[in-house]
Amino acid sequence: MTASLPPVLEVRAAHKRFGAVHALKGVGLKAYRNEVLALLGDNGAGKSTLIKCISGVHEIDEGEILIDGQPVALHSPAAARSAGIETVYQDLALFDNLTPAQNFFCGREIAGPSWLPKGLQFLRTRQMDKDAAAVIERLKVKLPKFDAQVALMSGGQRQAIAVARATVFARKLVILDEPTAALGLRESRKVLDLVDQLRDEGNAVILITHNMEHVVDLADRAIVLRQGHKVGELRPDRSNQKEMVSMIMGAE
Amino acid sequence: MRLKFAWNAGVATSVASGKEPVTGLSLWLRLLGAGPIVILLLLIGVLALSVPMFFTPRNLSNILAQTAVIAVVALGQHLVILTRGIDLSVGSNLALATVLGALMFRVNDNAFVVMATMLAAGGAVGAINGLVYVYGRLPHPFIITLATLSIARGLALELSIGHTTMRGMPETIAVIGGGTTYGIPNSFFVVAGVATLLFVVAKTMVWGRWIYAVGGQPDAARRMGIPVNGVIVSTYVIAGLCAGVGAVLLAGRTEAGSPLYGNLLELDTIAAVIIGGASFLGGRGHIGHALVGAVMIGVIRNALNLLNVNAYYQLIAIGVIIVLAVQSDVLRNHLEGRMRVLQAARVQ
Ligand SMILES: Nc1ncnc2c1ncn2[C@@H]1O[C@H](COP(=O)(O)OP(=O)(O)O)[C@@H](O)[C@H]1O
Ligand SMILES: [Mg+2]
């Protein structure tokens, strides 16, 4: 549907080794705006490794990463974030001791005056609270208390906060690593609604999940990894669900 | 034991009444948070009524003066504990600073120069702690600060060449450490000033927010682009500077430096932070906790002194209180876990 525009993100022939483990063996992918790309594969297939290379946690050993057609070097998570890539990690990377608003802006605080070094600037707490409240409102996330520590919130609420944080700063690409793995039915639904919304707001979305229902429901395209190789790519619907599963399993 | 019981009671009532549990639990949590200050006020009230000499202006002023050193060093210790660390070297660091200050006084009796010497010595030991911990990739700050505990004390003994007290401090430092203004010890104002400064840094500046983030979830902090190493090193430098301030106060009050000062100060300051209500698990606590804890230790010591209780029992009393404080930290974690489950149940 967006084939005419260049991909927001392109990975070409990426290799990643951890000592003797060859986790990615020449994987390529393209992600487009207004599109949810499902990244599928059995445990250990290399999904998390691939997205950690894209979000700057790991660096690829060989291959290329392009953003809007330009090759980039993502040396750190901060570099990826400033390139417009937001990640919702499998472990959420939330700060239990901080409030949702403080979590949203952690590492990217609104502060001033700007002539001081960042660390010595004064927090604009009211501004950040206001902005965070607006996002929570827009995404229709229900939180028990806006100024409570994240430690006191349920799995679904925490997941929603992590996704909402990504939406605050998402400009190009949002990556979600198994965002519903630990959630009940209703909480999962809420998170998937957020994913839908992210796409509708013009982001490219990469979604890792083991739930085929969610893939068929939500994803525009799916890529399957197995043992570090890309073994397939298709447009998921009810009719090819079986085919997807056998690609993931590697059995006919 | 009583805390455990209260916890069970809270959960029991909560199961009975649908929407109540969350409010019931958060009430318990808030009570636990206010615990230390409530206990301190009760303690002061009880002592005022039962120990004749306790609640007199003179004795209260004494308590403040005796607590000042613990309090100011605990302020720095608190920042280190916020980042899940610990500084065992503060006592030796303070001793070394007083010895260097006393040596400097023999060469140059300018108060500013002597004070700067003590602060610089404290900050330098702190910087060594932080840098070796972070860039030496040590598994825990326990190791390096245990090493500097030993090294700084050894250096202090070596430099003082066998003198246990090195008499002589500039008049200004003696006034800061030992003088009073309207009956209030000057050291109290120093502690208040340092506390205010650190409060502003911790609560209103980006750096302070980063300290809490690093303590809450170091891995996430790194992924969010926070300069984790710099934040950690800074807390040890500040802890060292606070030990330097403590050195100025103690050397001023006694008008001397000594390699024996600050013995077991690491224990007192860690106890103050934990008794005051900060968490060993990192990222939880504030300046007030360190101050409340320090005053509590000061009050208990003072009362036991007035009651002529053997000094050994003071050590035992402080130890027991530490266990109770850590227990209430554990309890708080239980309650928070409970709260999460209830929240999840509410959404379903
Ligand atoms: N930091 C690491 N160090 C060593 N091996 C790793 C590391 N991260 C992942 N691996 C290995 O790389 C392979 C792919 O893992 P991963 O990307 O987590 O798979 P997935 O997310 O698809 O389950 C596995 O064999 C895993 O053990
Ligand atoms: Mg994974």
GROMACS .gro file of N, CA, C and O in nm, chain A residues 57 77-78 81 89 91 93-98 102 106-107 109 111 118-123 128 144-145 149 151-154 157 165 184 186-187, chain B residues 29-30 200 203-210 212-217 219-226 282-284 336 339-340 343-344 346-348:
model
  288
   57VAL      N    1   2.091  -0.128   2.111
   57VAL     CA    2   2.145  -0.200   2.227
   57VAL      C    3   2.267  -0.282   2.184
   57VAL      O    4   2.368  -0.285   2.252
   77PRO      N    5   2.146   0.320   2.241
   77PRO     CA    6   2.001   0.339   2.242
   77PRO      C    7   1.964   0.486   2.222
   77PRO      O    8   1.864   0.516   2.157
   78ALA      N    9   2.047   0.575   2.276
   78ALA     CA   10   2.017   0.717   2.262
   78ALA      C   11   2.023   0.759   2.115
   78ALA      O   12   1.939   0.837   2.067
   81ARG      N   13   1.712   0.639   1.948
   81ARG     CA   14   1.597   0.721   1.988
   81ARG      C   15   1.598   0.853   1.916
   81ARG      O   16   1.494   0.902   1.872
   89TYR      N   17   1.061  -0.267   2.521
   89TYR     CA   18   1.139  -0.389   2.542
   89TYR      C   19   1.057  -0.497   2.607
   89TYR      O   20   0.957  -0.468   2.674
   91ASP      N   21   1.130  -0.659   2.864
   91ASP     CA   22   1.126  -0.638   3.009
   91ASP      C   23   1.071  -0.500   3.046
   91ASP      O   24   1.078  -0.459   3.162
   93ALA      N   25   1.160  -0.206   3.065
   93ALA     CA   26   1.254  -0.099   3.099
   93ALA      C   27   1.184   0.020   3.167
   93ALA      O   28   1.209   0.136   3.135
   94LEU      N   29   1.095  -0.013   3.260
   94LEU     CA   30   1.029   0.093   3.339
   94LEU      C   31   1.104   0.114   3.470
   94LEU      O   32   1.175   0.027   3.516
   95PHE      N   33   1.084   0.231   3.528
   95PHE     CA   34   1.140   0.260   3.660
   95PHE      C   35   1.028   0.246   3.763
   95PHE      O   36   0.939   0.329   3.770
   96ASP      N   37   1.035   0.139   3.842
   96ASP     CA   38   0.929   0.110   3.939
   96ASP      C   39   0.911   0.221   4.041
   96ASP      O   40   0.803   0.241   4.093
   97ASN      N   41   1.021   0.289   4.071
   97ASN     CA   42   1.016   0.389   4.178
   97ASN      C   43   0.969   0.526   4.129
   97ASN      O   44   0.961   0.618   4.208
   98LEU      N   45   0.940   0.537   4.000
   98LEU     CA   46   0.895   0.667   3.947
   98LEU      C   47   0.749   0.659   3.904
   98LEU      O   48   0.694   0.551   3.884
  102GLN      N   49   0.703   1.061   3.517
  102GLN     CA   50   0.849   1.062   3.532
  102GLN      C   51   0.911   0.956   3.443
  102GLN      O   52   1.017   0.975   3.384
  106CYS      N   53   1.198   1.014   3.140
  106CYS     CA   54   1.327   0.980   3.196
  106CYS      C   55   1.432   0.968   3.086
  106CYS      O   56   1.416   0.894   2.990
  107GLY      N   57   1.541   1.043   3.101
  107GLY     CA   58   1.644   1.047   2.999
  107GLY      C   59   1.619   1.153   2.892
  107GLY      O   60   1.707   1.186   2.814
  109GLU      N   61   1.423   1.457   2.981
  109GLU     CA   62   1.346   1.548   3.064
  109GLU      C   63   1.325   1.682   2.994
  109GLU      O   64   1.414   1.729   2.922
  111ALA      N   65   1.348   2.044   3.062
  111ALA     CA   66   1.418   2.116   3.168
  111ALA      C   67   1.482   2.243   3.112
  111ALA      O   68   1.493   2.261   2.992
  118LYS      N   69   2.295   1.975   3.076
  118LYS     CA   70   2.167   1.906   3.096
  118LYS      C   71   2.143   1.863   3.241
  118LYS      O   72   2.036   1.885   3.297
  119GLY      N   73   2.244   1.803   3.303
  119GLY     CA   74   2.226   1.750   3.437
  119GLY      C   75   2.193   1.857   3.540
  119GLY      O   76   2.129   1.831   3.640
  120LEU      N   77   2.239   1.979   3.517
  120LEU     CA   78   2.219   2.086   3.615
  120LEU      C   79   2.093   2.169   3.587
  120LEU      O   80   2.062   2.263   3.659
  121GLN      N   81   2.023   2.134   3.481
  121GLN     CA   82   1.900   2.207   3.451
  121GLN      C   83   1.789   2.170   3.549
  121GLN      O   84   1.792   2.063   3.610
  122PHE      N   85   1.692   2.261   3.562
  122PHE     CA   86   1.582   2.237   3.654
  122PHE      C   87   1.465   2.172   3.580
  122PHE      O   88   1.429   2.213   3.469
  123LEU      N   89   1.407   2.070   3.643
  123LEU     CA   90   1.297   1.996   3.582
  123LEU      C   91   1.175   2.086   3.567
  123LEU      O   92   1.139   2.158   3.660
  128MET      N   93   0.585   1.854   3.217
  128MET     CA   94   0.593   1.710   3.189
  128MET      C   95   0.467   1.637   3.235
  128MET      O   96   0.417   1.550   3.164
  144PRO      N   97  -0.482   0.378   3.787
  144PRO     CA   98  -0.548   0.397   3.916
  144PRO      C   99  -0.525   0.538   3.970
  144PRO      O  100  -0.616   0.606   4.012
  145LYS      N  101  -0.397   0.578   3.968
  145LYS     CA  102  -0.366   0.711   4.017
  145LYS      C  103  -0.250   0.763   3.934
  145LYS      O  104  -0.152   0.693   3.916
  149GLN      N  105   0.353   0.551   4.213
  149GLN     CA  106   0.467   0.483   4.154
  149GLN      C  107   0.421   0.368   4.064
  149GLN      O  108   0.324   0.301   4.093
  151ALA      N  109   0.544   0.091   4.044
  151ALA     CA  110   0.552  -0.035   4.120
  151ALA      C  111   0.415  -0.084   4.164
  151ALA      O  112   0.394  -0.202   4.183
  152LEU      N  113   0.323   0.009   4.181
  152LEU     CA  114   0.193  -0.027   4.236
  152LEU      C  115   0.091  -0.062   4.128
  152LEU      O  116  -0.027  -0.075   4.157
  153MET      N  117   0.136  -0.075   4.003
  153MET     CA  118   0.039  -0.098   3.897
  153MET      C  119   0.046  -0.239   3.840
  153MET      O  120   0.147  -0.307   3.850
  154SER      N  121  -0.062  -0.280   3.778
  154SER     CA  122  -0.073  -0.417   3.728
  154SER      C  123   0.010  -0.436   3.601
  154SER      O  124   0.057  -0.340   3.541
  157GLN      N  125  -0.129  -0.241   3.309
  157GLN     CA  126  -0.108  -0.097   3.323
  157GLN      C  127   0.037  -0.062   3.295
  157GLN      O  128   0.066   0.038   3.229
  165ARG      N  129   0.481   0.553   2.662
  165ARG     CA  130   0.608   0.625   2.660
  165ARG      C  131   0.665   0.626   2.518
  165ARG      O  132   0.712   0.729   2.471
  184GLY      N  133  -0.347  -1.076   3.045
  184GLY     CA  134  -0.476  -1.142   3.029
  184GLY      C  135  -0.543  -1.091   2.902
  184GLY      O  136  -0.492  -1.004   2.832
  186ARG      N  137  -0.822  -0.916   2.839
  186ARG     CA  138  -0.869  -0.778   2.825
  186ARG      C  139  -0.752  -0.681   2.819
  186ARG      O  140  -0.753  -0.586   2.740
  187GLU      N  141  -0.650  -0.707   2.901
  187GLU     CA  142  -0.533  -0.617   2.900
  187GLU      C  143  -0.460  -0.626   2.766
  187GLU      O  144  -0.412  -0.526   2.714
  281LEU      N  145   0.048   0.140   5.336
  281LEU     CA  146   0.174   0.182   5.275
  281LEU      C  147   0.211   0.323   5.320
  281LEU      O  148   0.327   0.352   5.349
  282ARG      N  149   0.110   0.410   5.325
  282ARG     CA  150   0.138   0.548   5.366
  282ARG      C  151   0.182   0.553   5.513
  282ARG      O  152   0.273   0.625   5.549
  452VAL      N  153   1.751   2.035   4.687
  452VAL     CA  154   1.727   2.103   4.559
  452VAL      C  155   1.781   2.020   4.443
  452VAL      O  156   1.715   2.000   4.341
  455LYS      N  157   1.563   1.682   4.406
  455LYS     CA  158   1.421   1.689   4.372
  455LYS      C  159   1.389   1.782   4.255
  455LYS      O  160   1.286   1.766   4.193
  456THR      N  161   1.474   1.877   4.228
  456THR     CA  162   1.434   1.973   4.124
  456THR      C  163   1.526   1.971   4.003
  456THR      O  164   1.494   2.032   3.902
  457MET      N  165   1.640   1.901   4.012
  457MET     CA  166   1.731   1.904   3.898
  457MET      C  167   1.734   1.771   3.824
  457MET      O  168   1.708   1.666   3.881
  458VAL      N  169   1.768   1.778   3.695
  458VAL     CA  170   1.772   1.659   3.612
  458VAL      C  171   1.866   1.555   3.672
  458VAL      O  172   1.834   1.436   3.675
  459TRP      N  173   1.980   1.602   3.723
  459TRP     CA  174   2.078   1.510   3.782
  459TRP      C  175   2.016   1.426   3.892
  459TRP      O  176   2.038   1.305   3.902
  460GLY      N  177   1.934   1.489   3.976
  460GLY     CA  178   1.867   1.418   4.085
  460GLY      C  179   1.771   1.313   4.032
  460GLY      O  180   1.768   1.200   4.082
  461ARG      N  181   1.696   1.349   3.930
  461ARG     CA  182   1.604   1.251   3.870
  461ARG      C  183   1.682   1.131   3.818
  461ARG      O  184   1.641   1.017   3.831
  462TRP      N  185   1.798   1.159   3.761
  462TRP     CA  186   1.882   1.051   3.709
  462TRP      C  187   1.931   0.960   3.821
  462TRP      O  188   1.943   0.838   3.804
  464TYR      N  189   1.771   0.884   4.092
  464TYR     CA  190   1.659   0.795   4.124
  464TYR      C  191   1.640   0.690   4.014
  464TYR      O  192   1.608   0.574   4.043
  465ALA      N  193   1.657   0.730   3.889
  465ALA     CA  194   1.639   0.635   3.778
  465ALA      C  195   1.745   0.525   3.784
  465ALA      O  196   1.715   0.407   3.769
  466VAL      N  197   1.870   0.565   3.807
  466VAL     CA  198   1.979   0.468   3.814
  466VAL      C  199   1.955   0.371   3.930
  466VAL      O  200   1.978   0.251   3.918
  467GLY      N  201   1.908   0.423   4.043
  467GLY     CA  202   1.880   0.337   4.158
  467GLY      C  203   1.761   0.247   4.134
  467GLY      O  204   1.758   0.133   4.178
  468GLY      N  205   1.662   0.297   4.061
  468GLY     CA  206   1.541   0.220   4.037
  468GLY      C  207   1.565   0.104   3.941
  468GLY      O  208   1.516  -0.006   3.962
  469GLN      N  209   1.639   0.128   3.835
  469GLN     CA  210   1.654   0.026   3.730
  469GLN      C  211   1.775   0.063   3.643
  469GLN      O  212   1.760   0.126   3.539
  471ASP      N  213   1.972  -0.083   3.439
  471ASP     CA  214   1.975  -0.129   3.301
  471ASP      C  215   1.885  -0.043   3.213
  471ASP      O  216   1.924  -0.002   3.103
  472ALA      N  217   1.767  -0.015   3.263
  472ALA     CA  218   1.674   0.069   3.189
  472ALA      C  219   1.732   0.210   3.174
  472ALA      O  220   1.720   0.274   3.069
  473ALA      N  221   1.797   0.258   3.279
  473ALA     CA  222   1.856   0.392   3.274
  473ALA      C  223   1.955   0.402   3.159
  473ALA      O  224   1.959   0.500   3.085
  474ARG      N  225   2.036   0.296   3.144
  474ARG     CA  226   2.133   0.296   3.034
  474ARG      C  227   2.061   0.302   2.901
  474ARG      O  228   2.098   0.378   2.811
  475ARG      N  229   1.955   0.223   2.887
  475ARG     CA  230   1.882   0.220   2.759
  475ARG      C  231   1.808   0.350   2.733
  475ARG      O  232   1.776   0.381   2.619
  476MET      N  233   1.777   0.425   2.837
  476MET     CA  234   1.709   0.553   2.818
  476MET      C  235   1.810   0.665   2.796
  476MET      O  236   1.774   0.783   2.792
  477GLY      N  237   1.937   0.631   2.785
  477GLY     CA  238   2.038   0.731   2.749
  477GLY      C  239   2.091   0.812   2.866
  477GLY      O  240   2.152   0.917   2.846
  478ILE      N  241   2.068   0.767   2.990
  478ILE     CA  242   2.119   0.839   3.107
  478ILE      C  243   2.267   0.803   3.127
  478ILE      O  244   2.304   0.687   3.115
  534GLY      N  245   1.733   0.046   4.656
  534GLY     CA  246   1.768   0.150   4.560
  534GLY      C  247   1.649   0.232   4.511
  534GLY      O  248   1.538   0.184   4.499
  535GLY      N  249   1.677   0.359   4.487
  535GLY     CA  250   1.577   0.445   4.424
  535GLY      C  251   1.464   0.493   4.514
  535GLY      O  252   1.376   0.563   4.470
  536ARG      N  253   1.468   0.452   4.642
  536ARG     CA  254   1.359   0.496   4.731
  536ARG      C  255   1.417   0.566   4.853
  536ARG      O  256   1.501   0.507   4.922
  588GLU      N  257   0.342  -0.386   4.839
  588GLU     CA  258   0.336  -0.335   4.701
  588GLU      C  259   0.304  -0.448   4.603
  588GLU      O  260   0.229  -0.428   4.508
  591MET      N  261  -0.055  -0.507   4.619
  591MET     CA  262  -0.124  -0.396   4.553
  591MET      C  263  -0.131  -0.422   4.402
  591MET      O  264  -0.234  -0.400   4.340
  592ARG      N  265  -0.020  -0.469   4.345
  592ARG     CA  266  -0.016  -0.497   4.201
  592ARG      C  267  -0.120  -0.601   4.163
  592ARG      O  268  -0.193  -0.586   4.066
  595GLN      N  269  -0.462  -0.455   4.173
  595GLN     CA  270  -0.485  -0.366   4.059
  595GLN      C  271  -0.521  -0.448   3.936
  595GLN      O  272  -0.611  -0.413   3.860
  596ALA      N  273  -0.447  -0.557   3.913
  596ALA     CA  274  -0.471  -0.641   3.797
  596ALA      C  275  -0.612  -0.699   3.804
  596ALA      O  276  -0.685  -0.700   3.705
  598ARG      N  277  -0.862  -0.577   3.941
  598ARG     CA  278  -0.959  -0.471   3.919
  598ARG      C  279  -0.984  -0.446   3.771
  598ARG      O  280  -1.093  -0.414   3.729
  599VAL      N  281  -0.877  -0.460   3.691
  599VAL     CA  282  -0.889  -0.431   3.548
  599VAL      C  283  -0.968  -0.539   3.477
  599VAL      O  284  -1.048  -0.513   3.390
  600GLN      N  285  -0.942  -0.666   3.520
  600GLN     CA  286  -1.006  -0.780   3.450
  600GLN      C  287  -1.157  -0.770   3.457
  600GLN      O  288  -1.213  -0.739   3.557
   0.00000   0.00000   0.00000
